[in-house]
Coordinates of C-alpha atoms and ligand atoms in Angstrom, one line a residue:
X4 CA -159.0 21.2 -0.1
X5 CA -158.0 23.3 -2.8
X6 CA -154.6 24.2 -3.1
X7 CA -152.2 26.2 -5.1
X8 CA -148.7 25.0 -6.6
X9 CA -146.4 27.4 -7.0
X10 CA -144.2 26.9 -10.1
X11 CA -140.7 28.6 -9.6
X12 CA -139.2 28.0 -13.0
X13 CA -142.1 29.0 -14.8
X14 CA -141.3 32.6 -15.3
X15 CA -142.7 35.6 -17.8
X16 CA -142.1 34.4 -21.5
X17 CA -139.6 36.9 -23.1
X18 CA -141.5 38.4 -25.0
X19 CA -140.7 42.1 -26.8
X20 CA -142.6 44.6 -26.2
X21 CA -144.7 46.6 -29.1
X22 CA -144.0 43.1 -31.6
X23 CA -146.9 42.0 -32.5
X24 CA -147.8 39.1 -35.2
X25 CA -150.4 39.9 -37.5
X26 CA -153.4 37.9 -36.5
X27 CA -152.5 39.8 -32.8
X28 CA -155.4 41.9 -32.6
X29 CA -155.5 44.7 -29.3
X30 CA -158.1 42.8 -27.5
X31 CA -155.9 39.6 -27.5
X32 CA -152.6 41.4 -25.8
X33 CA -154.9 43.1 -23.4
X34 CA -156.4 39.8 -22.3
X35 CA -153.3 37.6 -22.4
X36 CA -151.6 41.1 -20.4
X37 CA -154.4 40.4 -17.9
X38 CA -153.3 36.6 -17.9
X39 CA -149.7 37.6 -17.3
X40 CA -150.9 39.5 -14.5
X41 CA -153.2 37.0 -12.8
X42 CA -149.9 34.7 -13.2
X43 CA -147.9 37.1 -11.2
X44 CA -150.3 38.0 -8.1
X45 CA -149.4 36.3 -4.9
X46 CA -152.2 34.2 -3.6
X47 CA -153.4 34.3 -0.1
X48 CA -150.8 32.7 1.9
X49 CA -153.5 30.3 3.8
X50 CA -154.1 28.9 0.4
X51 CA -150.2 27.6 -0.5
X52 CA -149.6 23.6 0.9
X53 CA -145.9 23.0 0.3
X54 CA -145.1 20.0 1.7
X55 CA -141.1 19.8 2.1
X56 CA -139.9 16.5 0.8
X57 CA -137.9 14.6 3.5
X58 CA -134.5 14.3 2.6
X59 CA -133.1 10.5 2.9
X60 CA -129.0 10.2 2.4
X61 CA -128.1 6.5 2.4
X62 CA -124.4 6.0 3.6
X63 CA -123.2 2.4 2.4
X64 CA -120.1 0.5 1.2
X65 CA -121.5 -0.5 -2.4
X66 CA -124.3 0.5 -4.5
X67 CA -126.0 -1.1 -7.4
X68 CA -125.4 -0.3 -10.8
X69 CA -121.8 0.9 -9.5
X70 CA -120.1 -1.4 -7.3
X71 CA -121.6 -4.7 -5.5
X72 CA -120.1 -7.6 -4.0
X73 CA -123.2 -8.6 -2.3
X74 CA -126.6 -8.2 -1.2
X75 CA -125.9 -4.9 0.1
X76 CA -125.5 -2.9 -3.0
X77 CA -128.3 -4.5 -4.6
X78 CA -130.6 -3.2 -1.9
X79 CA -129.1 0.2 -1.9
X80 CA -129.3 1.0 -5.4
X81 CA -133.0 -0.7 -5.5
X82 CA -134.8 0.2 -1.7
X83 CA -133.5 4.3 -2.9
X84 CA -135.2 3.7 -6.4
X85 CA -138.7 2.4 -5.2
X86 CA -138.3 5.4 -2.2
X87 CA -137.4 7.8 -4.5
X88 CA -140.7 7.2 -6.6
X89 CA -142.7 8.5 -3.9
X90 CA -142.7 12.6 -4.2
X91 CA -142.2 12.6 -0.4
X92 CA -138.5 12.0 -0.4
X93 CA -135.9 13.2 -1.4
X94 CA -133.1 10.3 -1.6
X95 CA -129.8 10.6 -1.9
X96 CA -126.7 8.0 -1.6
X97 CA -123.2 8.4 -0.8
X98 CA -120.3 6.0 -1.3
X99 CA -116.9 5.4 -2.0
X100 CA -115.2 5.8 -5.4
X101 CA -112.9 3.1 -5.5
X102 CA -111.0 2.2 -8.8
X103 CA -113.3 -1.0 -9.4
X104 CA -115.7 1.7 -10.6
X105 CA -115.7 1.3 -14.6
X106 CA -114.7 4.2 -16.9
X107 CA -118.0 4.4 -18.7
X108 CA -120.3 5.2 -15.5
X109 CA -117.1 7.4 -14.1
X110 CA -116.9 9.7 -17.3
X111 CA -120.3 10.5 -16.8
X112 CA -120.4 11.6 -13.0
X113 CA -120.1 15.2 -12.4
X114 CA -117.5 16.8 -10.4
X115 CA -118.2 18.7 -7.4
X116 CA -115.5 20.3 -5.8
X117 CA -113.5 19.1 -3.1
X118 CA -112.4 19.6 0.6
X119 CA -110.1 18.4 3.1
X120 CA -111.3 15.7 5.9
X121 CA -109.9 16.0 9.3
X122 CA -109.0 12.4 10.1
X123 CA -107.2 12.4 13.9
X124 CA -104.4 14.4 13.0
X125 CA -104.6 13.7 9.5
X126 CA -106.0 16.0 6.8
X127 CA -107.2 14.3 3.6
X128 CA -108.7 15.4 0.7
X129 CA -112.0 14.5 -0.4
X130 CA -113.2 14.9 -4.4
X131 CA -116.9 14.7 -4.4
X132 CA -118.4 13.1 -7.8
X133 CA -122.4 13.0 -8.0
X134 CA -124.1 11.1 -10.5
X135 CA -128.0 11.2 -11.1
X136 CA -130.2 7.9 -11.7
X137 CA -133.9 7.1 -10.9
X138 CA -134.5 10.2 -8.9
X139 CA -132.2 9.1 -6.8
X140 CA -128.7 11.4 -6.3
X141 CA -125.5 9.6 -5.7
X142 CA -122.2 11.1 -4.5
X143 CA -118.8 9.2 -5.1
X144 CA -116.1 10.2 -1.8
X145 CA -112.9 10.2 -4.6
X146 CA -109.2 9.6 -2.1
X147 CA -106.8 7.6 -4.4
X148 CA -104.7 6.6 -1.2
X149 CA -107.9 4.8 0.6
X150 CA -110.0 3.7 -2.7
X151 CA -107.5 3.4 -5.8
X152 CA -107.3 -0.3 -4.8
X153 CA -109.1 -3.6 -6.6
X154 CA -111.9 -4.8 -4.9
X155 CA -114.0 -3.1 -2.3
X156 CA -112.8 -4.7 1.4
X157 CA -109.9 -7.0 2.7
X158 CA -106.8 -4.6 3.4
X159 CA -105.0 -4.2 6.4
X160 CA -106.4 -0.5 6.9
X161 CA -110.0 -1.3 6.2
X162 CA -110.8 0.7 9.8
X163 CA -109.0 3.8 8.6
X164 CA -110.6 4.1 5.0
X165 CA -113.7 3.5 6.5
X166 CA -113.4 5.6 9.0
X167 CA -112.1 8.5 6.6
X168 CA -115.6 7.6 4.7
X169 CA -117.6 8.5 7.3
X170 CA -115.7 11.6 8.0
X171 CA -115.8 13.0 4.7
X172 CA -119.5 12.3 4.7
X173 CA -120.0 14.6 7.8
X174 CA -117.7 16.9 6.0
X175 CA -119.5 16.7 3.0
X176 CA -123.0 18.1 3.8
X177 CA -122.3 22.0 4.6
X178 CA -120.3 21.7 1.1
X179 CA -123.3 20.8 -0.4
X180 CA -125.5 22.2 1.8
X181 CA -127.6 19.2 2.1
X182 CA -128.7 18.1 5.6
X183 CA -130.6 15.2 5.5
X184 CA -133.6 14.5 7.8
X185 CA -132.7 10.6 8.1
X186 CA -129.3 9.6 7.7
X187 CA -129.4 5.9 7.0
X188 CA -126.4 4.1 7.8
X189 CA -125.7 0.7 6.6
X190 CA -124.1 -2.0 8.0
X191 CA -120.2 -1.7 9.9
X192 CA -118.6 0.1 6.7
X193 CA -121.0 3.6 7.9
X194 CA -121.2 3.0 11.4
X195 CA -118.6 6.0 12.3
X196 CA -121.3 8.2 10.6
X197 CA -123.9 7.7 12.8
X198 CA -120.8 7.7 15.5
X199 CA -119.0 11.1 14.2
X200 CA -122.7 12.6 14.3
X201 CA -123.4 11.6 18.3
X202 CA -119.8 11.9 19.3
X203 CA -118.4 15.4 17.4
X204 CA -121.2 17.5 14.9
X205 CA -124.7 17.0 16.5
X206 CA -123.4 20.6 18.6
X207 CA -123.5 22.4 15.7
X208 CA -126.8 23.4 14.9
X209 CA -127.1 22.2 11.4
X210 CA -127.0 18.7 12.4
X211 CA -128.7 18.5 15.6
X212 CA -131.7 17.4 14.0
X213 CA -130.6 14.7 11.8
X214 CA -131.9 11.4 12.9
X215 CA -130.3 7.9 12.5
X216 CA -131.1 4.6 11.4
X217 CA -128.8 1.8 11.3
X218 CA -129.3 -1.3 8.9
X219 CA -127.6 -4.6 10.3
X220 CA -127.3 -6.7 6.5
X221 CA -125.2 -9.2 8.8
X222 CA -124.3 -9.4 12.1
X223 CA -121.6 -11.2 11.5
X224 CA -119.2 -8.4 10.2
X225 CA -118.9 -5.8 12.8
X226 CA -115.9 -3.7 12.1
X227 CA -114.0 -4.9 15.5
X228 CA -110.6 -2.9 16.1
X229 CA -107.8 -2.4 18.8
X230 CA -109.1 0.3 21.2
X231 CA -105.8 2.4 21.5
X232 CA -106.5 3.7 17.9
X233 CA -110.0 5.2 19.1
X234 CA -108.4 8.4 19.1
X235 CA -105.1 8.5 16.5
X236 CA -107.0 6.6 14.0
X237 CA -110.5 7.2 14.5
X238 CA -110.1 10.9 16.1
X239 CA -112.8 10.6 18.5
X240 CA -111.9 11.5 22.4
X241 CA -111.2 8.9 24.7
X242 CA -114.5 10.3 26.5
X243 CA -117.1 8.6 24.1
X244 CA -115.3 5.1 24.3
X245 CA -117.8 3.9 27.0
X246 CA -119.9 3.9 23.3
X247 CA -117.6 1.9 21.2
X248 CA -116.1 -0.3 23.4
X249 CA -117.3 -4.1 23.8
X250 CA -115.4 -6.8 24.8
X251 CA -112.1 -5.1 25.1
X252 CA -112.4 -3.6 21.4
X253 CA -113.7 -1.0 19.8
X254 CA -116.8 -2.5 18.1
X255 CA -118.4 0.0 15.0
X256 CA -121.5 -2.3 14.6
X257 CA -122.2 -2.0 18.4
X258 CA -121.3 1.9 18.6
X259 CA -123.7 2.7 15.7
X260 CA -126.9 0.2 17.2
X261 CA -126.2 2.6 20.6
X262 CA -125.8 5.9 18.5
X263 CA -128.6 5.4 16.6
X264 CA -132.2 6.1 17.4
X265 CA -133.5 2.9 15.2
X266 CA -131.8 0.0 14.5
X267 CA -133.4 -2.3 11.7
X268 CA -132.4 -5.9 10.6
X269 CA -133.4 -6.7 6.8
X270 CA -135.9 -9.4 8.1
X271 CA -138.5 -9.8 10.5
X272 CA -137.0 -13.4 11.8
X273 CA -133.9 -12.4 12.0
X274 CA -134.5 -9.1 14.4
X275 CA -135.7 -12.0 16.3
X276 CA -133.2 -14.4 15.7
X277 CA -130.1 -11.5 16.7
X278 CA -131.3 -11.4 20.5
X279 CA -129.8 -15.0 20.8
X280 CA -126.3 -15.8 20.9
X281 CA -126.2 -18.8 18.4
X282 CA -126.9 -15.7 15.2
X283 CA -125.9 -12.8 17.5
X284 CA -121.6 -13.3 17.0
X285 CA -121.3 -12.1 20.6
X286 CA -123.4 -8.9 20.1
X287 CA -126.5 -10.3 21.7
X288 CA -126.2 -8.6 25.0
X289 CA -126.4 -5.2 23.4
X290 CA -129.6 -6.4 20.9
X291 CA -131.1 -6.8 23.9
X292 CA -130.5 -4.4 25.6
X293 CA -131.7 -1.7 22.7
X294 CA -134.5 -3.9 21.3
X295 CA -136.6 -1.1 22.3
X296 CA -135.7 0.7 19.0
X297 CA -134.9 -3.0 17.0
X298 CA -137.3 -3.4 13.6
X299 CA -137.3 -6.2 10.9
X300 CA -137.9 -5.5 7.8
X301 CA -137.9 -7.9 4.8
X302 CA -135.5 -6.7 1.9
X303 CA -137.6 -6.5 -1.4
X304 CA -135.8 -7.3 -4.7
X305 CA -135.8 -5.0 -8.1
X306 CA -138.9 -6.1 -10.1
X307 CA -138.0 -4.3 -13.1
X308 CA -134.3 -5.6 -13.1
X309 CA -135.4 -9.1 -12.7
X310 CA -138.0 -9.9 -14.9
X311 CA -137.7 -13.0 -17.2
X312 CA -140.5 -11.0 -19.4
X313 CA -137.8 -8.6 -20.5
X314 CA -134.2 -10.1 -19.0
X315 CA -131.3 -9.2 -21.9
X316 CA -129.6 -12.0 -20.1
X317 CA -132.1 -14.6 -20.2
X318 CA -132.2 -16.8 -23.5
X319 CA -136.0 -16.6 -23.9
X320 CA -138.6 -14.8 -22.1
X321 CA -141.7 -16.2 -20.2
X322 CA -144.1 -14.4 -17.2
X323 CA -146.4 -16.4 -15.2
X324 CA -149.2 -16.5 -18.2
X325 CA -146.8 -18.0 -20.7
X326 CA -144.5 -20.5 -18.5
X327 CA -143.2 -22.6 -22.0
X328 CA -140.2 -20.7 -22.9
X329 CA -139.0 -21.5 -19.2
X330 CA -137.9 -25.1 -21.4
X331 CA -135.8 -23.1 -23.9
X332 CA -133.8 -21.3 -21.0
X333 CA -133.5 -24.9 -19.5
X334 CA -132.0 -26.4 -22.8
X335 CA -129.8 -23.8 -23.9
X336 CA -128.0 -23.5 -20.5
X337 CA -128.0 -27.8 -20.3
X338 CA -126.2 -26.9 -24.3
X339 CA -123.9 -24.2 -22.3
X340 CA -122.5 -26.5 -19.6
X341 CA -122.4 -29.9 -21.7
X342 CA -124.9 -31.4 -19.7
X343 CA -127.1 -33.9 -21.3
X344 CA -130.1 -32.2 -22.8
X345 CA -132.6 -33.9 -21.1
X346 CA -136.0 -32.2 -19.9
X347 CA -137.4 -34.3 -17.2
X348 CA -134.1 -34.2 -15.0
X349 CA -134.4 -31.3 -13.2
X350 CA -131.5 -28.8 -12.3
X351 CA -130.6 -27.7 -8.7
X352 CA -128.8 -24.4 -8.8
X353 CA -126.8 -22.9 -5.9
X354 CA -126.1 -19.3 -6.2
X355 CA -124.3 -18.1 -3.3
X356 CA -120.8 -17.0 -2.2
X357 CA -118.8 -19.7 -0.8
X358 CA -118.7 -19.2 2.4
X359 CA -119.6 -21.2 5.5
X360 CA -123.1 -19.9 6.5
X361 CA -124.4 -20.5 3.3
X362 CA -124.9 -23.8 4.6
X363 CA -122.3 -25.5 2.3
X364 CA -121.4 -28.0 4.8
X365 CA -124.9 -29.5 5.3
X366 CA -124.4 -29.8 0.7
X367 CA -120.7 -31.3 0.9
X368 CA -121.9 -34.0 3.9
X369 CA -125.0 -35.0 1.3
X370 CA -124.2 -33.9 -1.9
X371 CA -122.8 -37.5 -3.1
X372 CA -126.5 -38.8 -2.2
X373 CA -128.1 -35.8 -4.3
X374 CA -126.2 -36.9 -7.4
X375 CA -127.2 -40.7 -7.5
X376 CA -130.6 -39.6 -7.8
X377 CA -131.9 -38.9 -11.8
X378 CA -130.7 -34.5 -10.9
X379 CA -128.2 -32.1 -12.8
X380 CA -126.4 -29.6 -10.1
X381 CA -125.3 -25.8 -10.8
X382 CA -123.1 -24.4 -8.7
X383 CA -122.0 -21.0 -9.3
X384 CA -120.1 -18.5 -6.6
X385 CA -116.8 -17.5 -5.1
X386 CA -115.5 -17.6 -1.6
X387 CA -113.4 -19.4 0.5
X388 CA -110.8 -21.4 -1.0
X389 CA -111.6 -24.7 0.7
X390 CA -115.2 -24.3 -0.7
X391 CA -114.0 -23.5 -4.2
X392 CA -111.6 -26.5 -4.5
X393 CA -113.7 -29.0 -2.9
X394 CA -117.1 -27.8 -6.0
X395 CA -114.3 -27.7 -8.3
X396 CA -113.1 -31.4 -7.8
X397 CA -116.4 -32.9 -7.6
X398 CA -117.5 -31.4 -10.6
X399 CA -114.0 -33.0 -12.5
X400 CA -115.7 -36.4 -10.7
X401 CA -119.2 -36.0 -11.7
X402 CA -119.0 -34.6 -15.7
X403 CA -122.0 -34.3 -16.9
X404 CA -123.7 -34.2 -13.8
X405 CA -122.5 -31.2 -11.7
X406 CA -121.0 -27.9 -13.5
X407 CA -119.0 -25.8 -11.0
X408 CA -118.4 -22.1 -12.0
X409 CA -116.2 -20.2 -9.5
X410 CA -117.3 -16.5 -10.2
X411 CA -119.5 -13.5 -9.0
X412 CA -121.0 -13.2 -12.5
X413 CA -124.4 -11.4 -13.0
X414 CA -125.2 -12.6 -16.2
X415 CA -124.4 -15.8 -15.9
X416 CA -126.5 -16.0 -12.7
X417 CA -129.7 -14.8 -14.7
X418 CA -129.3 -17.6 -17.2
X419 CA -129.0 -20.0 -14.5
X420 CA -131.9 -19.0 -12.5
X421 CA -134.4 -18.9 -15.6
X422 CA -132.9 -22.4 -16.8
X423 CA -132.8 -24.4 -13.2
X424 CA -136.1 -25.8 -11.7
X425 CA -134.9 -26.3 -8.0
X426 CA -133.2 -23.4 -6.1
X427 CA -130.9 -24.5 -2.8
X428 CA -130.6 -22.1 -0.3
X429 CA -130.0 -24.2 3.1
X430 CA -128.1 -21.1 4.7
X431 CA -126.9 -21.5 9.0
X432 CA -127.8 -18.3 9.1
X433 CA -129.2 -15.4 6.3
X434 CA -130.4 -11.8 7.2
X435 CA -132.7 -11.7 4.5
X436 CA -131.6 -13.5 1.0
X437 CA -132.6 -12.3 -2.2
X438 CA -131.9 -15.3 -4.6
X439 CA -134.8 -17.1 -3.0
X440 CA -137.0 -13.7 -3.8
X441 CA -134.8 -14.1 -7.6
X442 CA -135.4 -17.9 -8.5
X443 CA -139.0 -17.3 -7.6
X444 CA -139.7 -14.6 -10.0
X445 CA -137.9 -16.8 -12.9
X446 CA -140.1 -19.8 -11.8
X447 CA -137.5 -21.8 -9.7
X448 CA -138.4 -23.1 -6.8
X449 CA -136.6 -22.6 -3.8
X450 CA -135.4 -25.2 -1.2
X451 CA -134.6 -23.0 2.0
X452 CA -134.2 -23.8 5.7
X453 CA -136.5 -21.9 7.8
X454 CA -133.9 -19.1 8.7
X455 CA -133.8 -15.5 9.0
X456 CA -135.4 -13.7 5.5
X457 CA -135.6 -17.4 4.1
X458 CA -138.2 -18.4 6.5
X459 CA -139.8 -14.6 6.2
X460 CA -140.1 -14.6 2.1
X461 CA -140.4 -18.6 1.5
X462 CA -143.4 -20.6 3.0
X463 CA -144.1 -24.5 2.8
X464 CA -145.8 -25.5 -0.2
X465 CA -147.9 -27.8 1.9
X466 CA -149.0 -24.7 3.7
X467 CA -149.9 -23.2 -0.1
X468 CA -146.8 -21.3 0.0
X469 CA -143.9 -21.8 -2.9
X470 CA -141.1 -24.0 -1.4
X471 CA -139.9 -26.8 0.3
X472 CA -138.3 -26.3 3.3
X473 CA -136.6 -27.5 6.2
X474 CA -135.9 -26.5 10.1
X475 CA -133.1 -27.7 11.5
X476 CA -129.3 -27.4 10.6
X477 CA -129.1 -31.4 9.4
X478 CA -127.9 -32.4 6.0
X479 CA -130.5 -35.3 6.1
X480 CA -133.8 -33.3 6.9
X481 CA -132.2 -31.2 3.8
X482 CA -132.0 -34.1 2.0
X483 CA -135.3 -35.4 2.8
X484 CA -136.8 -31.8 1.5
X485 CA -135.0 -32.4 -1.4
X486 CA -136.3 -35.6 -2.7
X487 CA -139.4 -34.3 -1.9
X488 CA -139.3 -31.9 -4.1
X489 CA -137.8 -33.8 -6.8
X490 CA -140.8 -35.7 -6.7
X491 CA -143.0 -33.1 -7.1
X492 CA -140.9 -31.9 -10.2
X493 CA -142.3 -35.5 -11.7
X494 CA -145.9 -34.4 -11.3
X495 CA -145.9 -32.1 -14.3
X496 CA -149.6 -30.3 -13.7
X497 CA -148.8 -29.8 -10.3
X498 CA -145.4 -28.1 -10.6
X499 CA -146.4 -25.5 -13.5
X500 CA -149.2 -24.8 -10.8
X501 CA -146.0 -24.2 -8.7
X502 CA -144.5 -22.2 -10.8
X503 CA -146.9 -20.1 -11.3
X504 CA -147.6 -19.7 -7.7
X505 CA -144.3 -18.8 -7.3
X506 CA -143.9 -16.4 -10.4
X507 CA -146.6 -14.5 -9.3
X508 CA -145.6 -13.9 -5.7
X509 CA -144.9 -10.1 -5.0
X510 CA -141.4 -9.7 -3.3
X511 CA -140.8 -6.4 -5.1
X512 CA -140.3 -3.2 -2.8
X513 CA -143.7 -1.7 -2.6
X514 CA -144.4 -3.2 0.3
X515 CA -141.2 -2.5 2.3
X516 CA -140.3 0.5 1.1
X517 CA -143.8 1.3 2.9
X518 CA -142.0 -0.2 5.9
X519 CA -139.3 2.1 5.6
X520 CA -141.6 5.1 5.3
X521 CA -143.4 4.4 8.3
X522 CA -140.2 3.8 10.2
X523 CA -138.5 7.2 9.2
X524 CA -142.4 9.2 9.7
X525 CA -142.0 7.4 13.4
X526 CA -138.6 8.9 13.8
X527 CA -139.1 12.2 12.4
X528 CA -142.5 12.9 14.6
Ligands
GLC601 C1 -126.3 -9.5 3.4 C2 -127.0 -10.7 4.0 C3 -128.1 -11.1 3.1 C4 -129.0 -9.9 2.7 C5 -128.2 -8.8 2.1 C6 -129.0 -7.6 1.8 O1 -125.5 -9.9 2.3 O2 -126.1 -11.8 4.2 O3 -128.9 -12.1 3.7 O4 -130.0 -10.3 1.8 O5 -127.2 -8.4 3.0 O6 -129.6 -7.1 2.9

């Protein structure tokens, strides 16, 4: 069908009249008058399709490139990018400004204005900072009291700064008179916004049509708080605590899954794997009980981020067509650690934070056995002290062998995923994962066990898939997988086929952002 755009900014050049240049003759101004005209006649109103774009706001705790601790930010700042590249949406994220925020990406934000929250019987103020990147806006929620603090979580108030978050974010849209279609909510940090919409502003008639989805990134942390703050603290009646009540506490995770009219997991397994009580940390009951409106979709990663073709971290570049230089990035980081440079031992890297569903224990009950074998280990994290001591003193007894760095450090974490050949993963439990989806696209294979996202994104190479993998929670059928793919790593044809396979695997987020579309078009009919 033919269709006309209509082209607001595009208005009548300023022209002056009676100024004419010489080669102007009076035949040329009449016909480029008549062209003016034309521009200016409306056109049949059955003619005009003007498709409104949907408007998307993400509420979240960290985004990517501003603040990230985990997993979260990274698919915030990259599931808005690849959305924002369709021209249906219009995508928009909101998060805290805390101080961990550098100076360089704060002088460029934009101030907005500010207003005051209503918190209980609090009133707080609320600078709004707005950033564009990727077609994708970004607002900052700017309180020194709440976010003028190092790091992002861990203070005794976490419930009330959170909670003043979501508050200033319901706050926030008349100010900018934004109402999104979708308001996507992730994980316990935004519950209260898909609360605070249910419980207080869905009566006034700007927001009664916003619809709600809820990402669970982890079930595990669910924002659980003593109920008699439900109304001081959290300024929502005593009325609604039938919603946000479980177990004798006020539960945010479980409020938002019964607020909101989706829920979504980051992985197909573990939408699955959250109805039982061994993943579910007590939450179960209610899973069940709204898996009616439960979807799983797998998290994608950032394909132009990571890509060892054009990686500023890396030390050389390779793709899938030219696999070679993989060997440099394997030397120079064996030359970084003081490991012996040595090309046929291959390097196991673990990635991960320290903590204990990372499967850590299942690596400390075998890890001794691992390092007899001809192998150089990686380990590079931060998380519970225990974890960091215990990597820290084996790598004092195994020099040479196993290199310990206790850190959250992008960069580094490049280099080590283009220079490893074996990626351990052996998580208890994992939403979704993205350093399995990482270490593939730099040619390393993964070792997972067949869990959450892992066992979604990483199939048997047996089964022509691109790792080795393993079922049950046992530090010997880990090991097992191991050797097995230590051997492998001797047959030299066999594992560039691997690599390749693996390099060429598409976990970017064209295929789940179409996920995401389908899921917000379902909720919007
Ligand atoms: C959480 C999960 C991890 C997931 C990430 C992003 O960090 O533990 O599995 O990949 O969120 O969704």
């Amino acid at each position: 069908m033919k269709t006309n755009t209509i082209n607001v900014s595009a208005g009548t050049p300023n022209k002056k009249p009676g100024r004419k240049s010489k080669q102007t003759t009076d035949k040329d101004l009449e016909m480029s008058k008549n062209e003016e005209l034309e521009k200016t006649i409306i056109k049949p109103i059955s003619n005009i399709s003007v498709v409104p774009k949907k408007k998307i706001l993400f509420v979240a705790s960290e985004a990517t490139p501003f603040i990230a601790t985990g997993g979260l930010a990274e698919v915030i700042g990259s599931l808005s990018k690849a959305l924002a590249q369709s021209t249906n949406y219009d995508v928009r994220v909101i998060i805290p400004l805390y101080s961990d925020i550098s100076w360089e990406q704060r002088n460029k934000f934009r101030y907005l204005g500010n207003i005051f929250v209503p918190l209980a019987w609090r009133n707080q103020y609320c600078g709004i900072f707005s950033y564009e990147e990727n077609g994708v806006i970004y607002y900052f929620v700017d309180n020194e009291y709440y976010f003028k603090r190092p790091g992002c979580y861990g203070y005794y108030d976490d419930g009330e700064r959170f909670a003043f978050f979501c508050r200033s974010v319901m706050e926030i849209l008349p100010f900018l008179n934004f109402y999104p279609d979708i308001l996507h909510c992730h994980d316990w940090q935004a519950a209260l916004a898909a609360v605070y919409l249910k419980t207080i502003y869905c009566f006034r008639p700007e927001y009664q049509f916003i619809r709600t989805l809820f990402t669970i990134h982890n079930i595990e942390y669910q924002g659980k708080y003593s109920l008699d703050i439900l109304e001081d603290l959290f300024g929502i009646s005593n009325n609604w605590k039938y919603l946000l009540e479980y177990n004798r506490c006020i539960n945010l995770m479980k409020a938002a899954i019964e607020c909101s009219e989706k829920f979504s997991t980051v992985s197909p397994r573990y939408a699955q794997e959250i109805k039982d009580p061994y993943y579910a940390h007590g939450l179960d009951p209610i899973v069940r009980r709204n898996e009616f409106k439960l979807v799983g979709i797998l998290n994608g990663i950032d394909f132009d981020s990571y890509n060892p073709a054009t990686d500023q971290s890396v030390f050389s570049h390779y793709d899938a067509e030219n696999i070679l230089p993989k060997k440099i990035c394997k030397q120079e980081l064996q030359k970084m650690f003081n490991l012996p440079v040595k090309t046929d031992t291959p390097i196991i890297a673990i990635i991960s934070r320290l903590v204990a569903h990372k499967g850590l224990d299942l690596i400390q009950t075998v890890i001794e056995e691992i390092l007899r074998q001809d192998v150089q280990v990686i380990i590079l994290g931060k998380g519970d002290s225990a974890y960091e001591n215990y990597f820290s003193d084996l790598s004092r007894r195994y020099i040479g062998k196993l290199v310990t760095v206790i850190a959250f450090n992008p960069d580094l974490s490049r280099k080590i995923y283009s220079g490893a050949d074996i990626f351990l993963m052996p998580s208890k439990s994992e939403p979704c994962g993205l350093s399995q989806m990482i270490a593939c696209r730099y040619g390393t294979i993964p070792v997972v066990r067949e869990t959450g996202g892992l066992f979604d994104s990483i199939k048997p190479v047996v089964n022509g898939g691109v790792g080795f993998t393993f079922a049950n929670y046992n530090a010997y059928d880990m090991l097992y997988v191991i050797r097995e793919a230590i051997n492998c790593y001797q047959d030299k044809d066999y594992w560039m086929e691997l690599i390749k396979r693996a390099m060429s695997t598409d976990f970017s987020w064209r295929h789940s952002a179409d996920e995401y579309e389908k899921i917000y078009g379902e909720m919007l009919k």
